[in-house]
C-alpha positions as a Markdown table, in Angstrom:
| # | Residue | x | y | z |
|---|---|---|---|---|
| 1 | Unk | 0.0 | 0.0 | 0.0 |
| 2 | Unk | 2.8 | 2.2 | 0.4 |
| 3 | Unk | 4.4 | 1.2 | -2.7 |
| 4 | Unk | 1.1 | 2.3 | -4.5 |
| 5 | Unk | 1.0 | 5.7 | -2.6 |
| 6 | Unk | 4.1 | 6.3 | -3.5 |
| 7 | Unk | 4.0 | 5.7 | -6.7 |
| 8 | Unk | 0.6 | 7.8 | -6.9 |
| 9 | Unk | 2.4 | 10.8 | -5.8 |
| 10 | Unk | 5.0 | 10.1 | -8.0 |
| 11 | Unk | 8.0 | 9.7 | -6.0 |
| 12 | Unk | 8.9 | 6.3 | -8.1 |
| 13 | Unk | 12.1 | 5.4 | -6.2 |
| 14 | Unk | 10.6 | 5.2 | -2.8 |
| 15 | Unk | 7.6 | 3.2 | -4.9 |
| 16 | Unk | 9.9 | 0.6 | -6.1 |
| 17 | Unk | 11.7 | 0.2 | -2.4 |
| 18 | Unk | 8.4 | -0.3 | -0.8 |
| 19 | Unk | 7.4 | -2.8 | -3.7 |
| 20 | Unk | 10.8 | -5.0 | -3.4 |
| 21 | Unk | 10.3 | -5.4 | 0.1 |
| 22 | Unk | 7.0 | -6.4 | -0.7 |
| 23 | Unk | 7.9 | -9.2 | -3.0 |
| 24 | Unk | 10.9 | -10.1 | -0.9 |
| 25 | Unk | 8.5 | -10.9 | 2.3 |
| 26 | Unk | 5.9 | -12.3 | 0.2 |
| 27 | Unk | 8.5 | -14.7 | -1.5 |
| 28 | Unk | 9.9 | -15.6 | 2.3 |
| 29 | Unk | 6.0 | -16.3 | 3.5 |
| 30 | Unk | 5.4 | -18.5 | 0.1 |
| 31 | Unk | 8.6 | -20.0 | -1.2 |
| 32 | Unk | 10.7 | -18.0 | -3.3 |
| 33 | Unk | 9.7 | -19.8 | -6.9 |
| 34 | Unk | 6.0 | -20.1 | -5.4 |
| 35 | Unk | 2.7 | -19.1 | -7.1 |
| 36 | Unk | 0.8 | -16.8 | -5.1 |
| 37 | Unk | -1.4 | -13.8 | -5.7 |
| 38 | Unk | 0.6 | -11.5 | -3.3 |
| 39 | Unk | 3.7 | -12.3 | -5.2 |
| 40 | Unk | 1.6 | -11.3 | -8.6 |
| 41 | Unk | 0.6 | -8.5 | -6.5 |
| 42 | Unk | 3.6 | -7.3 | -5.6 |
| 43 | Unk | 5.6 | -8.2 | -9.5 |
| 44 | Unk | 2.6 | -6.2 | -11.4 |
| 45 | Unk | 2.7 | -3.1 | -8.7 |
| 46 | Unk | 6.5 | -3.2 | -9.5 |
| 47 | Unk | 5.9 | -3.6 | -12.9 |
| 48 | Unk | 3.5 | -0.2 | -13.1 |
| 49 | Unk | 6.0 | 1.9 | -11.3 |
| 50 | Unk | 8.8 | 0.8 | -13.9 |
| 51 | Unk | 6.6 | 2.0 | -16.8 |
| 52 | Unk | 5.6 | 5.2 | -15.1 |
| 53 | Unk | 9.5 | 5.8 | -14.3 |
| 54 | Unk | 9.8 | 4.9 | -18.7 |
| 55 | Unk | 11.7 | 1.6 | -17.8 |
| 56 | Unk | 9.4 | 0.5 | -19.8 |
| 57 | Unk | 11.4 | -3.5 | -20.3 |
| 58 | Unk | 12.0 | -3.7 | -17.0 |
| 59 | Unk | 8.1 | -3.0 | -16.6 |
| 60 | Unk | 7.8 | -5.9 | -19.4 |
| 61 | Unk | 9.6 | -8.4 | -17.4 |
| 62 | Unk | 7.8 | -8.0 | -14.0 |
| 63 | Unk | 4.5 | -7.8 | -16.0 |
| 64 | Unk | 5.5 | -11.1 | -17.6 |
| 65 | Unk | 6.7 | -12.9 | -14.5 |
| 66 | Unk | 3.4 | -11.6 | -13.0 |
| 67 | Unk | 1.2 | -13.1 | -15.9 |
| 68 | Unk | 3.0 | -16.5 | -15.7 |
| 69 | Unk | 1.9 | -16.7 | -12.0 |
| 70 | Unk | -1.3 | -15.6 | -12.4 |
| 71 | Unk | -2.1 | -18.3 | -14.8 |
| 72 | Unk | -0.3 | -20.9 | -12.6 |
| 73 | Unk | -2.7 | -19.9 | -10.0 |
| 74 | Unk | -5.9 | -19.7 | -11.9 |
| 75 | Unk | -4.9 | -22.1 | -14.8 |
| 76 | Unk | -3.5 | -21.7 | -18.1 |
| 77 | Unk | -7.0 | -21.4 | -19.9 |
| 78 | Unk | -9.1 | -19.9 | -16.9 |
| 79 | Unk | -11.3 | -16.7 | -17.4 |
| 80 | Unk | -10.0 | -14.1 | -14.0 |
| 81 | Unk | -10.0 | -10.9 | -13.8 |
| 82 | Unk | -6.2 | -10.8 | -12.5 |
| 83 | Unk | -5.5 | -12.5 | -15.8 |
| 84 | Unk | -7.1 | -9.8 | -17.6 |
| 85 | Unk | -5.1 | -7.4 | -15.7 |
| 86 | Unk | -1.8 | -8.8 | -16.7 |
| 87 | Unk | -2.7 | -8.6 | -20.4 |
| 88 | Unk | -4.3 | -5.1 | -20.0 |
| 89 | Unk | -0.8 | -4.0 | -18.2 |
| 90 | Unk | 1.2 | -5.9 | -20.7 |
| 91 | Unk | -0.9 | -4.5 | -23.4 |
| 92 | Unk | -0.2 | -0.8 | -22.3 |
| 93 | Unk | 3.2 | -1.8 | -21.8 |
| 94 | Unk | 3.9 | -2.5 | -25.3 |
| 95 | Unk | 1.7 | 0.6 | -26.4 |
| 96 | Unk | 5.0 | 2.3 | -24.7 |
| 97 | Unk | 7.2 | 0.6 | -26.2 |
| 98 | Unk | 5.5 | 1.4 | -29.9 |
| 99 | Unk | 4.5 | -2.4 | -30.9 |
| 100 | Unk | 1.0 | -1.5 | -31.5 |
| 101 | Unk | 0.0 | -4.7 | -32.8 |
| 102 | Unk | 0.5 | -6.5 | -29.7 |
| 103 | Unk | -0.7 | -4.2 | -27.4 |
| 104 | Unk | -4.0 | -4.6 | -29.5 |
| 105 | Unk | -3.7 | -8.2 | -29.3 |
| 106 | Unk | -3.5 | -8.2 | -25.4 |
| 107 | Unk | -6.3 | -5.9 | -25.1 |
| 108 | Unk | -8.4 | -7.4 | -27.1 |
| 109 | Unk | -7.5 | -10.4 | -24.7 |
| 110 | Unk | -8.2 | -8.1 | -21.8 |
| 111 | Unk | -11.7 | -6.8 | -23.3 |
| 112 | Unk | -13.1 | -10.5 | -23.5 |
| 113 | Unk | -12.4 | -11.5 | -20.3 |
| 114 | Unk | -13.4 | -8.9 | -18.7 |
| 115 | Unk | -16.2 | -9.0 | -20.3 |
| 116 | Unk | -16.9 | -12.8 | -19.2 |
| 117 | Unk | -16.1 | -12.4 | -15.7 |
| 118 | Unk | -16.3 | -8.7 | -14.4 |
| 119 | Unk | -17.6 | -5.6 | -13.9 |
| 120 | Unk | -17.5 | -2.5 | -16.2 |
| 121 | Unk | -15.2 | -0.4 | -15.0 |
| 122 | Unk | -12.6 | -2.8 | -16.1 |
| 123 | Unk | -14.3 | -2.8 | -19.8 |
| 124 | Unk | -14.1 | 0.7 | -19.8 |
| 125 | Unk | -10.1 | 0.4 | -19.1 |
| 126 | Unk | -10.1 | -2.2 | -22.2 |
| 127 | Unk | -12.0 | 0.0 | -24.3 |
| 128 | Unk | -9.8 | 3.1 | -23.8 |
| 129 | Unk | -6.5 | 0.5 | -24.1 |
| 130 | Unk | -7.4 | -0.7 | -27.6 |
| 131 | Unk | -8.4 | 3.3 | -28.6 |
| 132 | Unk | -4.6 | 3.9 | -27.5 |
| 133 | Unk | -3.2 | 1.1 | -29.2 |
| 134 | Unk | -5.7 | 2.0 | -32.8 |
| 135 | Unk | -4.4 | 5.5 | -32.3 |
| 136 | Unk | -1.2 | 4.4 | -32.6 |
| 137 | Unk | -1.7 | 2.9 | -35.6 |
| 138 | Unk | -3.4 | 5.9 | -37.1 |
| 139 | Unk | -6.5 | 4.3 | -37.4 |
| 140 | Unk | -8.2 | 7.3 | -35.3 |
| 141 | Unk | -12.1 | 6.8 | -36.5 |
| 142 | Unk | -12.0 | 3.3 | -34.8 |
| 143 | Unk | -9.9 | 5.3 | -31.9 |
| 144 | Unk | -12.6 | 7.5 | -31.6 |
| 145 | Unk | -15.1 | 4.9 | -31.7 |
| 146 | Unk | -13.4 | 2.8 | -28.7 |
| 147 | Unk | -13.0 | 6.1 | -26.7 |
| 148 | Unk | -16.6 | 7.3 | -26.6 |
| 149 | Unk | -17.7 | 3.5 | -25.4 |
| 150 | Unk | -15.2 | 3.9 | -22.9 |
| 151 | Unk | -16.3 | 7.5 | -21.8 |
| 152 | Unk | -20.4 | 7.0 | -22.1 |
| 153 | Unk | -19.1 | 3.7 | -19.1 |
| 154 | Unk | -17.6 | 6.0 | -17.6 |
| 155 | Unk | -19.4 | 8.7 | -17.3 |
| 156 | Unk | -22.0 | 6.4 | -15.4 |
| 157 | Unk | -20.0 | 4.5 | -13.4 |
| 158 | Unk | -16.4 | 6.1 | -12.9 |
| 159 | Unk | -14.9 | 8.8 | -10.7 |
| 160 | Unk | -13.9 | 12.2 | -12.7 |
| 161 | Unk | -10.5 | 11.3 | -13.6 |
| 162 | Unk | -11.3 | 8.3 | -15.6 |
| 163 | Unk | -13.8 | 10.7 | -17.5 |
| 164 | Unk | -10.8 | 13.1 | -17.7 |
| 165 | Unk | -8.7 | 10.4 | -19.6 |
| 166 | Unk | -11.3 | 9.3 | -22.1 |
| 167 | Unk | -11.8 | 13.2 | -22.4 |
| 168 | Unk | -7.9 | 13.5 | -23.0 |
| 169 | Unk | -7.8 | 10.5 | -25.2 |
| 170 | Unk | -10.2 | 11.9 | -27.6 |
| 171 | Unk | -8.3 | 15.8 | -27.2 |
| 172 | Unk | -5.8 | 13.8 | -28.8 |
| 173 | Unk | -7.3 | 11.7 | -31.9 |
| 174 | Unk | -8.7 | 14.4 | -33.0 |
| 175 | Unk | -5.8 | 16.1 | -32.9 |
| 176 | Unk | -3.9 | 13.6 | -34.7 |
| 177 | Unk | -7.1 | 14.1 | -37.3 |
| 178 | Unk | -6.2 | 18.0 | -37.5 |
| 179 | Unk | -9.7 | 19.7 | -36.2 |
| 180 | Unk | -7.4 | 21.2 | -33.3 |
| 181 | Unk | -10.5 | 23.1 | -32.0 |
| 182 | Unk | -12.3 | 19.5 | -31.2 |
| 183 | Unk | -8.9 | 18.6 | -29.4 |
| 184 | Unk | -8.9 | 22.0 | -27.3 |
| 185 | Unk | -12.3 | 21.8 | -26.0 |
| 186 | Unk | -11.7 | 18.2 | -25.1 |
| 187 | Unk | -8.5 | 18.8 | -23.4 |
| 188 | Unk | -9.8 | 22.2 | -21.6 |
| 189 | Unk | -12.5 | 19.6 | -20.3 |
| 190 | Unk | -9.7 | 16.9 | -18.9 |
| 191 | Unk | -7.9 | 19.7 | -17.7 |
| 192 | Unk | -10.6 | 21.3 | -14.9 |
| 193 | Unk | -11.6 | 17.8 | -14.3 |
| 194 | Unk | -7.8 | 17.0 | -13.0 |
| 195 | Unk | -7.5 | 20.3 | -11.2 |
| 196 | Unk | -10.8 | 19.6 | -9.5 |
| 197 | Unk | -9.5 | 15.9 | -8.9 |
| 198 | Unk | -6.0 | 16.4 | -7.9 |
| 199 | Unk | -6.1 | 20.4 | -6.7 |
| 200 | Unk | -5.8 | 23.6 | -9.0 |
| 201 | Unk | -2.0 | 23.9 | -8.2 |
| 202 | Unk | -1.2 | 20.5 | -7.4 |
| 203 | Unk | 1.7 | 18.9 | -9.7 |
| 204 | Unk | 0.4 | 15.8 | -11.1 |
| 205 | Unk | 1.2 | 14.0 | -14.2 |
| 206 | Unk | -2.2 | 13.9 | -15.6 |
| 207 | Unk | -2.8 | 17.6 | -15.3 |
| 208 | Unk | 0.6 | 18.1 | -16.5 |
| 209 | Unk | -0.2 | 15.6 | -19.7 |
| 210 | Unk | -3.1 | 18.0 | -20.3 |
| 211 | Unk | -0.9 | 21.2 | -20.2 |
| 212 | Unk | 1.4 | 19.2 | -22.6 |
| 213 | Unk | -1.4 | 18.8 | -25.0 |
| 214 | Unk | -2.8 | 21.7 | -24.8 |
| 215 | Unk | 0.1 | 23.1 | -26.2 |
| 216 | Unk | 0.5 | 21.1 | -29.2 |
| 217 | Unk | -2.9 | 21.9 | -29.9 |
| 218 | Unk | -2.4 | 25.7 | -29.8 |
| 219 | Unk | 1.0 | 25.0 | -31.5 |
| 220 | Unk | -1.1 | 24.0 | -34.8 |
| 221 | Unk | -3.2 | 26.8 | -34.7 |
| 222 | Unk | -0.5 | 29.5 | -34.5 |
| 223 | Unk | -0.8 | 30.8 | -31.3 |
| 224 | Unk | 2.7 | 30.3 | -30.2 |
| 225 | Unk | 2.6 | 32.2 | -26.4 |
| 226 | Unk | -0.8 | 30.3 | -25.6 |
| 227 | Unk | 1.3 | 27.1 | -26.2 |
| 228 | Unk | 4.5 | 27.8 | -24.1 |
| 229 | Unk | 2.0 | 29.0 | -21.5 |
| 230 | Unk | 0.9 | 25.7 | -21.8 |
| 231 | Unk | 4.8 | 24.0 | -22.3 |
| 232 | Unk | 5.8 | 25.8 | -18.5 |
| 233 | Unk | 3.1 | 24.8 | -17.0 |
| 234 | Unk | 4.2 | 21.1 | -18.0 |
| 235 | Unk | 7.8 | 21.8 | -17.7 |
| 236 | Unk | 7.1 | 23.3 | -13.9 |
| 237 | Unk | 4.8 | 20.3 | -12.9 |
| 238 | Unk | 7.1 | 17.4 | -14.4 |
| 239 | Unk | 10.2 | 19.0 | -12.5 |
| 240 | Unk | 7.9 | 18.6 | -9.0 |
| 241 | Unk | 6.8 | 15.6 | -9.9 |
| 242 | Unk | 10.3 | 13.9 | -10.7 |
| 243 | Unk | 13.1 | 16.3 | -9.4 |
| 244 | Unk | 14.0 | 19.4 | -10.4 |
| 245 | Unk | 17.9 | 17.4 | -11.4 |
| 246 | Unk | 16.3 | 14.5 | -12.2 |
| 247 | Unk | 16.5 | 13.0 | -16.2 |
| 248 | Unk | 13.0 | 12.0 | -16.9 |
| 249 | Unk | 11.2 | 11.4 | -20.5 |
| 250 | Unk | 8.5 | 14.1 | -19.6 |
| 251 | Unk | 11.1 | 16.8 | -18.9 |
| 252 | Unk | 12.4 | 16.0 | -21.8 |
| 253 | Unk | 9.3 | 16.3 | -23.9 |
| 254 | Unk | 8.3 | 19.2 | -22.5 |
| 255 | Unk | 11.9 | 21.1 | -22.8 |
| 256 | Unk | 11.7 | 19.9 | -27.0 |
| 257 | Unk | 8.6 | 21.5 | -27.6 |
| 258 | Unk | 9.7 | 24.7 | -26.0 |
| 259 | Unk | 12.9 | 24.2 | -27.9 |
| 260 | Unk | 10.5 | 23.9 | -30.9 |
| 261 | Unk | 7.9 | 26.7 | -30.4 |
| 262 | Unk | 10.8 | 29.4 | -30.0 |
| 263 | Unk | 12.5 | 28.7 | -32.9 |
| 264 | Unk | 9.1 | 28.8 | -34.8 |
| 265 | Unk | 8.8 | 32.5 | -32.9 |
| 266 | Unk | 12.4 | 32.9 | -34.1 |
| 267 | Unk | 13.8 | 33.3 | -31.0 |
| 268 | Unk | 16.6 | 30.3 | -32.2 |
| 269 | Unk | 19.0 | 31.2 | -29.0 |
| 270 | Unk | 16.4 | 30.2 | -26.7 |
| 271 | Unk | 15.2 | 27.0 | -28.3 |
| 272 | Unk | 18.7 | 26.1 | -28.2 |
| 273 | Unk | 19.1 | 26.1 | -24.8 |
| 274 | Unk | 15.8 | 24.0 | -23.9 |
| 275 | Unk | 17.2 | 21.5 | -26.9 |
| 276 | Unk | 20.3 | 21.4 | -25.4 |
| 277 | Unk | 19.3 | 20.8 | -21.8 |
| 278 | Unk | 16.6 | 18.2 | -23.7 |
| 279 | Unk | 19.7 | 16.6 | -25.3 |
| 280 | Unk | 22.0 | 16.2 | -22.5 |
| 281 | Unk | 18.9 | 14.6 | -20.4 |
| 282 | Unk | 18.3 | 12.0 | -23.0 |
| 283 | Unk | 22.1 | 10.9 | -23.5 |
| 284 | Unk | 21.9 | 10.8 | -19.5 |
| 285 | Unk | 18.5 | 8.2 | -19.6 |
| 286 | Unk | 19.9 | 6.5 | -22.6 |
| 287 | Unk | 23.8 | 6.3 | -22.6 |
| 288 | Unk | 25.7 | 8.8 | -24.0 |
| 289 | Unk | 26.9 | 6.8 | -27.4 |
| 290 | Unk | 23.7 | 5.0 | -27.9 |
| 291 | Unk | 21.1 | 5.2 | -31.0 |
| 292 | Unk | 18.3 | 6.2 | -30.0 |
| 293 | Unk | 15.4 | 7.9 | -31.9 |
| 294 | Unk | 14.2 | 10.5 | -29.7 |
| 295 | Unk | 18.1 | 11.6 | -29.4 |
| 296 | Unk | 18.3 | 11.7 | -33.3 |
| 297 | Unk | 15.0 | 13.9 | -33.2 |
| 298 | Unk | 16.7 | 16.2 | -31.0 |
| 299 | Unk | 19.8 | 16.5 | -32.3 |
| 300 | Unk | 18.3 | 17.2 | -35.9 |
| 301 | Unk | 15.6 | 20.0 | -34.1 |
| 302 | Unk | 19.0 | 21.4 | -32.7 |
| 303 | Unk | 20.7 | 21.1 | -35.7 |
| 304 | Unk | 18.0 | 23.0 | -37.3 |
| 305 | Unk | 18.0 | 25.9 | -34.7 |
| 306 | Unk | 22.3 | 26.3 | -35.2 |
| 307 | Unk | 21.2 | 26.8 | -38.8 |
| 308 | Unk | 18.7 | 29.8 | -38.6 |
| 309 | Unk | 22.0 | 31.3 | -36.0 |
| 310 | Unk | 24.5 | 30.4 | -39.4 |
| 311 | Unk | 26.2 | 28.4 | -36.8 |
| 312 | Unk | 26.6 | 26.2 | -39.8 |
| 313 | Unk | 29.6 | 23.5 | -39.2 |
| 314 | Unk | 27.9 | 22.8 | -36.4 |
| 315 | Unk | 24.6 | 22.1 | -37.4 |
| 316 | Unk | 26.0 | 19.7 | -40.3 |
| 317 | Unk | 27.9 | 18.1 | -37.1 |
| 318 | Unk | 24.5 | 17.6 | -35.3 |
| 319 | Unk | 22.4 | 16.7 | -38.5 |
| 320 | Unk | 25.1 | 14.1 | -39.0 |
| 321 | Unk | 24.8 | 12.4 | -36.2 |
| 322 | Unk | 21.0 | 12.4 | -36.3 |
| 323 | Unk | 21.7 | 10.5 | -39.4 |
């Protein structure tokens, strides 16, 4: 329980201590290779913290371990609503981890047996899971589709921030579709109903996720200050949430797209110091010589941003190495 509340508040390291001596006693209590549903407990808590830290194969291999139990427990072709846990965790998992096809495939796992053995809230989760993973394969009218299921159960049955994140879901198809004024209005909407559910000036990584898209919305339709109003805010929150020293995928995010808006306003000194700090924090989560995608995007954004200054050896250096 500690472990959880941790997690919750998003101090992830203190999370994971909690959750290790967890498994460790539970493993003591019922043998160390033993089957038990604490010991699944405690690998699929451990498991969630890892993927909200962006460890996201760690999270993968305690989801996994957690999964094998399970079944052991329940057997291999038994209907349980901790099963359909596993899969809805591994499913999001791989979501993460950008294998959209099997994150579909264990939700629609999740989805049917919830939907033989439990309640709704749990098919509104495996709703809104295969929306994420169809979104990520740009098929956003069955995205859409799977989202309003989710939100119409939700809206009946749920508390306001599952509402809030089939409200952000959608903010975000249709974003991806390009009517960014649909997206706003559903993202304004997720956004009071996190304040009202977390605080109005509480960091928290949904409201922060709303700021975040909020200003990619506003990005698309030009107005540049309302977006890196909305970037800070994200920035601000993120640092609370994680450490204002800490390297953590969100900062990062949230330092690119400043990087990006300013140099769109054509202030290219500035966005080069958000890429910058964006690029050091991603060589210090993913090794300093290692390929990596989201390095190469920054590198070429900062490449970019060296041009406009006529910086120009340098910015063939950078666009190199995106390469």
């Amino acid at each position: 329980n500690l472990g959880n509340a941790w997690g919750n508040l998003g101090d992830y390291e203190k999370a994971i201590s909690c959750l290790e001596q967890a498994l460790q006693i539970n493993r003591s209590n019922y043998g160390q290779t033993a089957a038990h549903p604490q010991t699944a407990n405690a690998l699929d808590q451990l498991g969630s913290v890892w993927k909200d830290k962006g460890d996201y194969r760690k999270a993968l291999s305690y989801h996994e371990q957690a999964l094998h139990m399970r079944r052991a427990i329940h057997d291999q072709s038994s209907a349980h609503p901790d099963i359909a846990l596993s899969f809805s965790n591994l499913g999001q998992t791989w979501y993460c981890l950008g294998d959209y096809r099997k994150a579909i495939s264990y939700s629609e796992q999740t989805l049917q047996m919830y939907e033989s053995v439990y309640e709704h809230p749990d098919i509104a989760r495996a709703l809104s899971n295969l929306g994420v993973a169809w979104d990520g394969l740009g098929d956003y009218r069955r995205a859409i589709n799977y989202y309003e299921e989710a939100l119409q159960m939700q809206k009946n049955i749920y508390a306001h921030a599952h509402i809030a994140k089939s409200m952000n879901n959608l903010g975000e198809v249709w974003n991806n579709l390009g009517d960014y004024r649909k997206a706003i209005a559903y993202h304004e909407q997720a956004l009071q109903m996190y304040k009202n559910v977390y605080g109005q000036g509480t960091p928290h990584s949904d409201t922060a996720a709303s700021h975040n898209n909020l200003g990619a919305a506003w990005y698309h339709l030009s107005d540049h200050m309302r977006s890196i109003k909305h970037y800070e805010e994200a920035l601000g929150m993120y640092r609370s949430i994680h450490g204002q020293a800490t390297a953590h995928a969100d900062i990062v995010t949230a330092l690119n797209n400043l990087g990006e808006t300013w140099g769109t306003l054509g202030n290219h000194r500035k966005a080069v110091v958000y890429l910058e700090k964006a690029l050091h924090m991603l060589k210090t989560i993913h090794g300093h010589h290692t390929a990596h995608p989201d390095i190469a995007g920054v590198l070429n954004n900062l490449g970019e941003e060296l041009h406009q200054l006529s910086d120009y050896k340098k910015a063939v250096c950078l666009h190199e190495q995106a390469l």
